[in-house]
């Protein structure tokens, strides 16, 4: 096994090819109902794509043809307003040039929603994922094809949210608690310094305007604790607190969405790292001028932990997506996203990432759908070694049981 001996720089480029996509014509898979009342919904997606810069390099790009196989199964039990769900999925990618790039990811998740009375509601979500970092990103960002093994990691997430107050009442309050864990499985000489746990505690107070909307004030704290301190002896542990105010509203004739704006303070345990305090926001708004056409606007700003270098990243994101139903069988999706990242902590690095997607869905029958897409990615940086352009062209075929 090759080791990561080069100085590793950077943050995994996470390009959102569309935040929660606006509703558009999609396949409605059928289900099987068991004798115990569980609704089982299996689907299978297969596809092929062409990536013209597989290793995310600024020059000497290498292309790959990638075949994917993604089986998925959902199980749902409903008991009045309460429900219990489980999801299991795998995703296998096969590459035409090097079998070392082949991998299979596994995703497991479960969720419950219980309304004990009209005033007491509890939601619990849990997930476990076995994942691989895309080539040329994460721990291998800027290293091109110098590493001949994929970086593998596991992550676990648990969240519980309790809300008190009748939906029709003037006010409600919600309590939230969560735990997240990430642990790398190989390249331990470097990756051990990026294993961490995150605990979450939050409280949100709502005021119901009685007009399909409610305002709120949210206080949330996330504590980051890394398993191993780096050789320089400077801890990366931090406490992150946000106080945000905002509004959320249900679908009206034209819009739906939410926004929140406020203050974030990220304090490091070590005085040798630079703290952050400043403005933070999150917003996502759906605008539906026509019943068959939806535009979604999204934006966020926050300080977040870098994967490798720096103390924190001040990240701002902006996105717009347009989904349009041309008929009951044909729909399109177009989206543009922009991310600005400023690194702190004697790094002097600034990244700007632009991405766009054009997609077309065609429901070929009651149990099959064809999806085609083109992704464009352009990353600029003050560190030339991690700049790159990429175009991905692909087609997916989704199969499901015939809906009743």
XYZ file of C-alpha atoms in Angstrom:
404
model
C 0.000 0.000 0.000
C 1.355 3.391 -0.950
C 1.439 6.073 1.729
C 0.581 9.746 1.604
C 4.116 11.097 1.990
C 3.566 14.412 0.183
C 2.317 17.375 2.231
C -1.431 17.100 1.833
C -3.209 20.358 1.139
C -6.782 21.302 0.784
C -10.358 20.530 1.387
C -12.553 18.022 -0.339
C -14.353 19.896 -3.087
C -18.019 19.233 -2.522
C -19.905 20.472 -5.546
C -23.640 20.474 -5.089
C -25.238 19.593 -8.366
C -28.486 20.939 -7.025
C -29.671 21.382 -3.487
C -32.913 19.601 -2.739
C -34.230 19.618 -6.267
C -37.524 21.254 -7.096
C -40.317 18.820 -7.875
C -40.474 17.606 -11.454
C -41.824 14.657 -13.388
C -40.267 11.547 -11.911
C -40.748 7.824 -11.781
C -43.246 6.711 -9.128
C -42.014 3.258 -8.077
C -44.413 0.552 -7.001
C -44.269 -1.308 -3.685
C -44.977 -4.666 -2.131
C -47.084 -4.779 1.046
C -46.135 -7.541 3.476
C -48.634 -9.335 5.692
C -47.356 -7.255 8.616
C -48.228 -4.044 6.783
C -44.712 -2.986 5.768
C -44.405 -1.261 2.392
C -41.281 -2.480 0.573
C -40.075 -0.376 -2.380
C -37.068 -1.654 -4.361
C -35.377 0.258 -7.194
C -32.338 -0.350 -9.352
C -30.351 2.336 -11.177
C -27.626 1.534 -13.674
C -25.674 4.021 -15.701
C -22.558 5.018 -17.559
C -20.687 8.326 -17.516
C -17.607 9.890 -19.060
C -15.312 12.002 -16.842
C -12.724 14.002 -18.806
C -10.565 14.898 -15.745
C -10.795 11.940 -13.408
C -7.946 12.979 -11.070
C -8.949 16.666 -10.834
C -5.599 17.925 -12.161
C -4.812 21.354 -13.669
C -3.171 19.751 -16.719
C -2.398 16.312 -18.198
C -6.016 15.328 -17.652
C -6.981 11.665 -17.789
C -10.449 10.525 -18.769
C -12.437 7.587 -17.441
C -15.537 5.726 -18.520
C -17.472 4.693 -15.408
C -20.290 2.174 -15.071
C -22.476 2.372 -11.954
C -24.918 -0.064 -10.353
C -27.081 1.235 -7.502
C -29.700 -1.041 -5.908
C -31.899 0.573 -3.268
C -34.623 -0.719 -0.984
C -36.993 1.229 1.266
C -39.186 -0.240 3.986
C -41.986 1.836 5.527
C -44.527 1.116 8.224
C -47.235 3.711 8.820
C -49.455 3.822 11.890
C -51.749 6.781 11.487
C -49.577 9.903 11.694
C -46.640 7.860 12.995
C -44.160 6.092 10.719
C -41.003 3.966 10.803
C -38.687 3.653 7.831
C -35.468 1.864 6.882
C -33.327 2.367 3.792
C -30.475 0.221 2.492
C -28.469 1.048 -0.622
C -25.179 0.229 -2.282
C -23.404 1.950 -5.145
C -20.787 0.157 -7.214
C -18.558 2.020 -9.684
C -16.503 0.172 -12.299
C -13.808 1.970 -14.310
C -12.526 1.153 -17.764
C -8.764 1.720 -17.230
C -7.781 0.688 -13.706
C -9.547 -1.790 -11.438
C -7.885 -0.059 -8.443
C -10.469 2.713 -8.899
C -13.416 0.327 -8.549
C -15.376 0.541 -5.310
C -18.672 -0.256 -3.611
C -20.200 2.164 -1.125
C -22.866 1.168 1.421
C -25.512 3.432 2.961
C -27.882 2.416 5.756
C -30.416 4.708 7.416
C -33.507 4.603 9.615
C -36.060 7.200 10.683
C -39.068 7.385 12.978
C -41.772 9.990 13.530
C -44.077 9.767 16.528
C -46.871 12.077 17.635
C -47.768 10.954 21.149
C -50.419 13.673 21.499
C -51.262 16.816 19.570
C -48.605 18.613 21.649
C -45.737 16.101 21.683
C -43.772 15.055 18.595
C -40.479 13.141 18.308
C -38.313 12.505 15.228
C -35.261 10.225 15.282
C -32.844 9.711 12.367
C -29.770 7.489 12.209
C -27.393 6.528 9.413
C -24.172 4.587 8.806
C -22.102 4.966 5.630
C -19.039 3.194 4.241
C -17.590 5.596 1.675
C -14.630 6.438 -0.587
C -13.230 9.868 -1.430
C -13.325 10.760 -5.137
C -9.919 10.646 -6.807
C -7.945 13.872 -6.528
C -10.074 15.194 -3.658
C -10.010 15.035 0.114
C -6.728 13.616 1.390
C -5.469 13.192 -2.200
C -6.340 16.692 -3.403
C -3.538 18.042 -5.559
C -1.762 14.670 -5.747
C -3.280 13.578 -9.076
C -2.654 9.881 -9.710
C 0.361 9.697 -7.346
C -1.646 7.484 -4.982
C -2.716 4.100 -6.329
C -5.295 3.306 -3.657
C -8.656 4.864 -2.837
C -9.107 6.653 0.494
C -11.765 4.833 2.519
C -13.717 6.109 5.521
C -16.782 5.426 7.658
C -19.248 7.853 9.168
C -22.165 7.527 11.573
C -24.856 10.062 12.321
C -27.651 10.185 14.903
C -30.189 12.982 15.440
C -33.207 13.315 17.705
C -35.681 16.208 17.676
C -38.520 16.719 20.150
C -41.138 19.433 19.560
C -43.670 20.613 22.117
C -46.802 22.576 21.261
C -49.809 21.905 19.090
C -49.305 22.743 15.423
C -52.316 25.065 15.588
C -51.115 26.892 18.721
C -49.369 30.260 18.748
C -45.992 28.914 19.877
C -43.898 25.766 19.827
C -40.453 24.833 21.128
C -38.094 22.187 19.747
C -35.094 20.482 21.355
C -32.433 18.791 19.234
C -29.510 16.496 20.060
C -27.134 14.692 17.747
C -23.857 12.838 17.350
C -21.617 12.436 14.288
C -18.480 10.340 13.904
C -16.002 10.074 11.029
C -13.095 7.625 10.898
C -10.709 6.868 8.040
C -9.799 3.258 7.321
C -6.452 3.543 5.507
C -3.470 5.897 5.062
C -3.433 6.110 8.845
C -0.110 7.975 8.994
C -2.036 11.029 7.759
C -5.726 10.227 8.087
C -5.644 9.548 11.851
C -5.439 13.317 12.390
C -8.798 13.772 10.616
C -10.859 11.314 12.649
C -13.324 13.241 14.804
C -16.564 13.216 16.761
C -19.155 15.993 16.737
C -21.911 16.458 19.306
C -24.915 18.712 18.714
C -27.302 20.433 21.102
C -29.936 22.925 20.038
C -33.153 24.671 20.971
C -35.586 26.491 18.671
C -38.520 28.673 19.711
C -41.295 29.134 17.121
C -44.068 31.703 16.825
C -46.958 30.668 14.584
C -48.240 33.548 12.455
C -51.409 31.552 11.631
C -50.741 32.249 7.935
C -49.029 29.001 6.898
C -45.739 30.305 8.279
C -43.863 30.633 11.536
C -40.931 32.721 12.725
C -38.254 31.274 14.981
C -35.082 31.854 16.998
C -32.547 29.029 16.965
C -29.603 28.434 19.300
C -27.300 25.586 18.301
C -23.931 24.364 19.557
C -21.652 21.814 17.899
C -18.504 20.539 19.638
C -15.736 19.081 17.427
C -13.276 16.664 19.070
C -10.432 15.109 17.065
C -9.050 11.724 18.074
C -5.322 12.441 17.559
C -3.368 15.704 17.816
C -0.984 16.422 14.945
C 2.782 16.307 15.316
C 2.867 20.106 15.796
C 0.899 19.590 18.999
C -1.824 22.127 18.157
C -5.301 20.764 18.858
C -8.044 21.162 16.235
C -10.840 20.798 18.810
C -13.409 23.602 18.730
C -16.824 24.687 19.988
C -19.171 26.151 17.375
C -22.188 28.225 18.457
C -24.860 29.778 16.220
C -27.716 32.100 17.155
C -30.050 32.524 14.177
C -33.474 34.056 13.582
C -35.671 33.310 10.619
C -38.932 32.210 9.086
C -40.288 29.098 7.398
C -43.465 28.828 5.412
C -45.468 26.074 3.808
C -46.298 25.961 0.134
C -48.570 28.769 -0.981
C -49.835 29.408 -4.473
C -46.371 30.587 -5.512
C -43.612 30.064 -2.910
C -42.358 27.886 -0.069
C -39.098 27.753 1.830
C -37.144 29.005 4.809
C -34.357 31.383 5.760
C -32.359 32.113 8.884
C -29.781 34.801 9.612
C -27.628 35.490 12.628
C -24.322 35.150 14.442
C -21.752 32.347 14.558
C -18.823 31.984 16.952
C -16.262 29.224 16.461
C -13.812 28.985 19.387
C -10.784 26.693 19.337
C -9.505 24.981 22.454
C -5.960 25.965 21.466
C -5.046 29.649 21.666
C -2.675 29.058 18.727
C -5.589 28.800 16.320
C -7.640 31.705 15.008
C -11.238 31.929 16.237
C -14.151 33.071 14.077
C -17.070 35.324 14.930
C -19.371 36.896 12.409
C -22.436 36.720 10.205
C -23.965 33.363 9.222
C -27.054 32.467 7.214
C -28.978 29.673 5.453
C -31.820 30.067 2.963
C -33.723 27.994 0.405
C -36.786 29.308 -1.405
C -38.955 27.551 -4.001
C -40.736 29.816 -6.463
C -43.415 28.122 -8.577
C -44.912 30.627 -11.037
C -46.538 27.736 -12.930
C -47.789 24.389 -11.680
C -45.289 22.622 -13.937
C -42.254 24.866 -13.402
C -40.241 25.533 -10.209
C -37.218 27.706 -9.483
C -35.215 27.183 -6.305
C -32.791 29.726 -4.850
C -30.356 28.741 -2.105
C -27.513 30.394 -0.233
C -25.492 29.872 2.937
C -22.550 31.293 4.806
C -20.644 29.758 7.727
C -17.214 28.969 9.122
C -16.430 25.263 8.879
C -13.594 22.869 9.640
C -11.096 22.248 6.816
C -10.165 18.707 5.943
C -6.409 19.200 6.054
C -4.899 22.693 6.284
C -5.823 25.913 8.003
C -7.842 26.693 11.122
C -11.249 27.195 9.510
C -12.799 27.980 6.133
C -15.187 30.902 5.710
C -17.511 29.469 3.083
C -20.250 31.233 1.105
C -22.484 29.341 -1.326
C -25.094 30.454 -3.891
C -27.266 28.330 -6.147
C -30.205 28.477 -8.524
C -32.046 25.486 -9.998
C -34.899 25.344 -12.476
C -37.081 22.257 -12.930
C -39.692 22.157 -15.695
C -42.241 19.511 -16.652
C -42.705 19.520 -20.393
C -45.261 16.700 -20.143
C -46.237 13.881 -17.797
C -43.263 11.922 -19.146
C -40.580 14.495 -19.917
C -38.891 16.946 -17.534
C -35.685 18.968 -17.409
C -33.418 20.349 -14.701
C -30.881 23.165 -15.036
C -28.757 24.426 -12.148
C -25.830 26.714 -11.400
C -23.882 26.820 -8.124
C -21.032 28.982 -6.841
C -18.842 28.471 -3.749
C -16.277 30.873 -2.287
C -13.880 29.513 0.349
C -11.358 31.575 2.333
C -8.862 29.632 4.455
C -7.442 31.027 7.707
C -4.468 30.110 9.871
C -1.323 31.206 7.974
C -2.544 29.475 4.826
C -3.432 32.346 2.500
C -5.571 30.113 0.310
C -8.737 31.144 -1.507
C -10.854 28.813 -3.661
C -13.706 29.626 -6.019
C -15.767 26.767 -7.434
C -18.416 27.053 -10.130
C -20.614 24.169 -11.262
C -23.572 23.686 -13.546
C -25.847 20.793 -14.473
C -28.187 20.201 -17.378
C -30.445 17.181 -17.043
C -33.336 15.536 -18.861
C -35.661 12.816 -17.517
C -37.919 10.647 -19.633
C -40.337 8.132 -18.112
C -40.179 5.395 -20.720
C -42.882 3.285 -19.093
C -44.660 2.879 -15.804
C -41.648 1.034 -14.413
C -38.649 2.645 -16.099
C -36.987 6.036 -16.473
C -34.046 7.333 -18.514
C -32.040 10.278 -17.136
C -29.315 12.093 -19.034
C -27.108 14.833 -17.637
C -24.045 17.005 -18.248
C -22.033 18.419 -15.327
C -19.557 21.281 -15.677
C -17.091 22.023 -12.856
C -14.515 24.827 -12.735
C -12.316 25.331 -9.678
C -9.950 28.289 -9.289
C -7.512 28.644 -6.412
C -4.555 30.676 -5.230
C -2.787 27.282 -5.136
C -2.387 26.363 -8.796
C -1.842 22.652 -8.110
C -5.479 22.158 -7.129
C -7.137 24.116 -9.941
C -9.064 22.061 -12.476
C -11.879 21.931 -15.010
C -14.112 18.930 -15.558
C -17.003 17.840 -17.750
C -19.038 14.737 -16.931
C -21.596 13.357 -19.384
C -23.814 10.495 -18.277
C -27.002 8.502 -18.679
C -28.855 6.520 -16.011
C -31.574 3.894 -16.285
C -33.865 3.460 -13.290
C -36.056 0.389 -12.896
C -38.805 -0.152 -10.348
C -41.913 -2.209 -9.713
C -44.995 -1.122 -11.587
C -47.027 1.316 -9.509
C -50.551 0.327 -8.591
